[in-house]
Each structure stands twice: as C-alpha cells, then as structure tokens.
Amino acid sequence: MSGRVKLMETLMRPNRSKLKRTLLHKPSRWNIVRGDTVQVIQKNHPEYGKQGTVAQVMRDRMRVVVEGVNIAPRRLKGDPERGVKGQTIMKERSIHYSNVNLVDPVTGFPTKVTYSFLEDGTKVRISKRSGAIIPKPDILTQRNPRNLVSSKDSDTIEDGEVWEATYDADRPSKWAAMREELLKTLEEKQGATNNAATSS
C-alpha cells in the first residue's frame, strides 16, 4: 500500500526539471536599467560586439530592447477603410538580459557589476573591470506627465455653487430610521416568545 501511494505522489508531482530551468536564471536584482549603455556579449549572436542604449526593460520576460541593435523588419497592417496602406518598418527586437553587459565608462568594454556604498550612504554600481562608479542614467528621473484632468469643462457652472451648504444636520438619517424599525421588530418577537413561554 505504501509503495502504491509513493508511486501516485511521484506521478502527480510536477516536472521539477522544468520548474528549475525557469527559476534558475531569474535575477535577484537588475543591474541594467533604462538608459544604460550595454554591449552584446553572446558570441553566436549576429549582433555580437555592438553597443547601444537600453530603451526598454521587460523584467517579467527577462529581456531588454537596445536602440540600434537586433533590428528586424516588422510588417504593419493597413486599414483600407481609413485609406492607410500596409508597410514594413525596421524595429528593434528584444534581447535576453544575459546576452548583454554594461559598458565600463573608463575602458569602453563590457563589464560585470558589483554594488557598494559611498560615505554619504548612497548605493552605487561599481565596474569590476576598472573599479569606476557607473552612475544611474538621468532618463530615470524624467517622467512623462500624466493628464489627471479627464475633461476641460468644469462640473460647477457658477462660483456660488461651490460655497453652497448642502449638508443638513437636522435632517434625520434613513439609517437611523431603519435601525429603530429593526429594534422594534426584535422587541416584538422577543415579547411574543416570552408570552408563549409563560403561558405554557
């Protein structure tokens, strides 16, 4: 019986090799951010040795898009109703993050990265090749302004409506009236059960 149970447990268990393969290369921290200069280090990649700036980082897919690197044609569909013709454009494709390395600002070669703290307590990236500090790019501080206003028209027509008092403290609350009705029905039910218990 125990052998049969063990066999069923092993059969019902998911394939561990597939789970390990996906979780094996998941980075604990990302050394590459948007705006960094990177170089392709994968030797069998057709773009090996090219450098470019990171335009996008896709952490869920573990890939990066580098400007001017790994460019391929992409077909855009046309819309005959609008009179737009289909066209082919050249666009950057994503590269796996393990195929690129940061470029050392001193030597200009790809390097691995370590982290350290300065005297004022700020955490910085340090090149393992030359020991130079790799600063975070300024593009990270620039944010696209979001339009928080949904419409240009104002909800209030006149200024007097803004200062008008609409809350009436003397008006009874509908919840208070419902609560009183509920308490009355509970008292009536308790009184009916007490009368039935005393009469019997």
Short mmCIF file of C-alpha atoms in Angstrom, two decimals:
data_model
loop_
_atom_site.label_atom_id
_atom_site.label_comp_id
_atom_site.label_asym_id
_atom_site.label_seq_id
_atom_site.Cartn_x
_atom_site.Cartn_y
_atom_site.Cartn_z
CA MET A 1 0.00 0.00 0.00
CA SER A 2 2.78 2.46 0.85
CA GLY A 3 4.58 1.73 -2.44
CA ARG A 4 1.41 2.48 -4.37
CA VAL A 5 0.96 5.78 -2.52
CA LYS A 6 4.57 6.81 -3.22
CA LEU A 7 4.13 5.98 -6.91
CA MET A 8 0.99 8.12 -7.11
CA GLU A 9 2.75 11.03 -5.38
CA THR A 10 5.64 10.93 -7.84
CA LEU A 11 3.26 10.74 -10.80
CA MET A 12 1.16 13.67 -9.56
CA ARG A 13 4.22 15.82 -8.77
CA PRO A 14 5.05 18.44 -11.44
CA ASN A 15 8.21 18.06 -13.52
CA ARG A 16 10.95 19.55 -11.31
CA SER A 17 13.45 19.97 -14.15
CA LYS A 18 11.15 22.40 -15.99
CA LEU A 19 10.49 24.38 -12.81
CA LYS A 20 14.20 24.67 -12.02
CA ARG A 21 15.04 25.71 -15.57
CA THR A 22 12.67 28.69 -15.47
CA LEU A 23 13.67 29.78 -11.97
CA LEU A 24 17.39 29.08 -12.38
CA HIS A 25 18.32 32.26 -14.28
CA LYS A 26 15.84 34.65 -12.67
CA PRO A 27 17.95 37.57 -11.42
CA SER A 28 17.64 38.62 -7.79
CA ARG A 29 18.46 42.23 -8.76
CA TRP A 30 18.64 44.07 -12.05
CA ASN A 31 21.95 45.71 -12.89
CA ILE A 32 20.68 47.01 -16.23
CA VAL A 33 18.13 49.84 -16.25
CA ARG A 34 16.60 52.03 -18.95
CA GLY A 35 19.15 54.47 -20.38
CA ASP A 36 22.27 52.36 -19.69
CA THR A 37 24.87 51.71 -22.40
CA VAL A 38 25.25 47.97 -22.96
CA GLN A 39 27.13 45.65 -25.31
CA VAL A 40 26.05 42.29 -26.76
CA ILE A 41 28.36 39.62 -25.30
CA GLN A 42 26.76 36.44 -26.71
CA LYS A 43 29.33 35.19 -29.24
CA ASN A 44 26.90 33.33 -31.51
CA HIS A 45 24.51 36.31 -31.66
CA PRO A 46 24.53 38.08 -35.06
CA GLU A 47 24.88 41.46 -33.33
CA TYR A 48 27.88 40.37 -31.20
CA GLY A 49 30.06 43.31 -30.08
CA LYS A 50 27.54 46.07 -30.87
CA GLN A 51 26.83 48.73 -28.25
CA GLY A 52 23.65 50.71 -27.70
CA THR A 53 21.40 52.40 -25.16
CA VAL A 54 18.69 50.41 -23.39
CA ALA A 55 15.29 51.70 -24.49
CA GLN A 56 13.09 49.29 -22.54
CA VAL A 57 13.49 46.69 -19.79
CA MET A 58 10.95 43.83 -19.65
CA ARG A 59 11.57 42.24 -16.26
CA ASP A 60 8.71 39.76 -16.46
CA ARG A 61 10.16 38.30 -19.67
CA MET A 62 13.82 38.91 -18.61
CA ARG A 63 14.57 40.79 -21.83
CA VAL A 64 15.82 44.24 -22.87
CA VAL A 65 15.38 46.36 -26.01
CA VAL A 66 18.57 48.12 -27.14
CA GLU A 67 18.45 51.07 -29.56
CA GLY A 68 20.08 50.30 -32.92
CA VAL A 69 20.78 46.65 -32.06
CA ASN A 70 18.96 43.50 -33.25
CA ILE A 71 16.91 45.38 -35.85
CA ALA A 72 14.50 43.34 -37.97
CA PRO A 73 11.68 44.15 -40.40
CA ARG A 74 8.18 44.28 -38.99
CA ARG A 75 5.03 44.33 -41.06
CA LEU A 76 2.28 46.80 -40.14
CA LYS A 77 -1.22 46.02 -41.36
CA GLY A 78 -3.07 48.56 -43.44
CA ASP A 79 -6.63 49.81 -42.99
CA PRO A 80 -8.48 50.19 -46.30
CA GLU A 81 -11.41 51.99 -44.64
CA ARG A 82 -9.14 54.82 -43.49
CA GLY A 83 -7.00 54.70 -46.61
CA VAL A 84 -3.84 53.60 -44.75
CA LYS A 85 -1.56 51.27 -46.69
CA GLY A 86 0.35 48.43 -45.08
CA GLN A 87 4.06 48.99 -44.70
CA THR A 88 7.22 47.31 -43.50
CA ILE A 89 9.30 49.11 -40.87
CA MET A 90 12.62 48.27 -39.26
CA LYS A 91 12.27 47.88 -35.49
CA GLU A 92 14.47 46.72 -32.61
CA ARG A 93 13.72 43.28 -31.23
CA SER A 94 14.31 42.34 -27.62
CA ILE A 95 17.42 40.50 -26.38
CA HIS A 96 17.70 38.27 -23.33
CA TYR A 97 19.29 40.16 -20.43
CA SER A 98 22.05 37.54 -20.08
CA ASN A 99 23.29 38.32 -23.62
CA VAL A 100 24.22 41.92 -22.76
CA ASN A 101 26.56 43.53 -20.22
CA LEU A 102 27.01 47.09 -19.03
CA VAL A 103 29.80 49.07 -20.69
CA ASP A 104 32.60 50.29 -18.45
CA PRO A 105 32.69 54.12 -18.63
CA VAL A 106 36.52 54.17 -18.38
CA THR A 107 37.62 51.36 -20.71
CA GLY A 108 34.58 51.14 -23.02
CA PHE A 109 34.46 47.34 -22.71
CA PRO A 110 31.65 45.20 -21.24
CA THR A 111 31.97 44.54 -17.53
CA LYS A 112 30.28 42.79 -14.65
CA VAL A 113 28.86 44.92 -11.85
CA THR A 114 29.09 44.94 -8.07
CA TYR A 115 27.43 47.23 -5.57
CA SER A 116 28.95 49.38 -2.85
CA PHE A 117 28.00 52.26 -0.56
CA LEU A 118 29.53 55.73 -0.61
CA GLU A 119 30.40 57.70 2.54
CA ASP A 120 27.06 59.51 2.45
CA GLY A 121 25.24 56.15 2.35
CA THR A 122 24.10 56.10 -1.29
CA LYS A 123 24.21 52.75 -3.07
CA VAL A 124 26.17 52.80 -6.35
CA ARG A 125 27.10 50.35 -9.12
CA ILE A 126 30.82 49.69 -9.49
CA SER A 127 32.54 48.20 -12.52
CA LYS A 128 34.53 45.03 -11.79
CA ARG A 129 36.85 45.73 -14.73
CA SER A 130 38.14 49.18 -13.71
CA GLY A 131 36.56 49.88 -10.31
CA ALA A 132 34.82 53.02 -11.65
CA ILE A 133 31.37 54.08 -10.49
CA ILE A 134 28.63 53.52 -13.10
CA PRO A 135 26.04 56.23 -12.44
CA LYS A 136 22.33 55.68 -12.98
CA PRO A 137 21.14 57.46 -16.15
CA ASP A 138 19.30 60.80 -15.92
CA ILE A 139 16.44 59.46 -18.03
CA LEU A 140 15.11 57.58 -14.99
CA THR A 141 14.32 60.88 -13.25
CA GLN A 142 12.33 62.13 -16.25
CA ARG A 143 8.72 61.03 -16.11
CA ASN A 144 6.06 61.53 -18.75
CA PRO A 145 3.40 63.88 -17.31
CA ARG A 146 0.06 62.16 -16.93
CA ASN A 147 -3.12 64.02 -17.76
CA LEU A 148 -5.05 63.84 -14.50
CA VAL A 149 -7.89 66.07 -15.71
CA SER A 150 -10.49 63.97 -17.50
CA SER A 151 -12.41 66.88 -19.05
CA LYS A 152 -11.75 70.56 -19.61
CA ASP A 153 -15.31 71.60 -18.76
CA SER A 154 -15.92 72.43 -15.11
CA ASP A 155 -18.54 70.45 -13.17
CA THR A 156 -19.79 73.58 -11.41
CA ILE A 157 -21.33 76.28 -13.54
CA GLU A 158 -21.10 79.21 -11.12
CA ASP A 159 -18.76 80.08 -8.24
CA GLY A 160 -21.70 80.37 -5.83
CA GLU A 161 -22.48 76.67 -6.19
CA VAL A 162 -19.10 75.75 -4.76
CA TRP A 163 -19.74 77.54 -1.46
CA GLU A 164 -23.38 76.44 -1.14
CA ALA A 165 -24.09 74.43 2.03
CA THR A 166 -25.76 71.16 1.01
CA TYR A 167 -25.45 69.23 4.28
CA ASP A 168 -28.41 69.46 6.67
CA ALA A 169 -27.58 68.28 10.18
CA ASP A 170 -31.20 68.45 11.40
CA ARG A 171 -32.48 66.05 8.75
CA PRO A 172 -32.89 62.52 10.18
CA SER A 173 -30.77 59.79 8.67
CA LYS A 174 -32.50 56.98 6.80
CA TRP A 175 -30.19 54.51 8.52
CA ALA A 176 -31.34 55.69 11.94
CA ALA A 177 -34.98 55.15 10.95
CA MET A 178 -34.19 51.65 9.66
CA ARG A 179 -32.34 50.85 12.87
CA GLU A 180 -35.32 51.93 15.01
CA GLU A 181 -37.68 49.77 12.94
CA LEU A 182 -35.37 46.78 13.30
CA LEU A 183 -35.14 47.22 17.07
CA LYS A 184 -38.96 47.43 17.34
CA THR A 185 -39.45 44.20 15.40
CA LEU A 186 -36.83 42.44 17.54
CA GLU A 187 -38.56 43.61 20.74
CA GLU A 188 -41.94 42.41 19.42
CA LYS A 189 -40.51 38.97 18.57
CA GLN A 190 -38.84 38.66 21.98
CA GLY A 191 -42.08 39.70 23.70
CA ALA A 192 -44.07 37.12 21.71
CA THR A 193 -41.63 34.34 22.61
CA ASN A 194 -41.67 35.36 26.30
CA ASN A 195 -45.52 35.34 26.36
CA ALA A 196 -45.60 31.91 24.71
CA ALA A 197 -43.10 30.55 27.26
CA THR A 198 -45.06 31.92 30.30
CA SER A 199 -48.46 30.70 29.03
CA SER A 200 -47.20 27.14 28.55
#
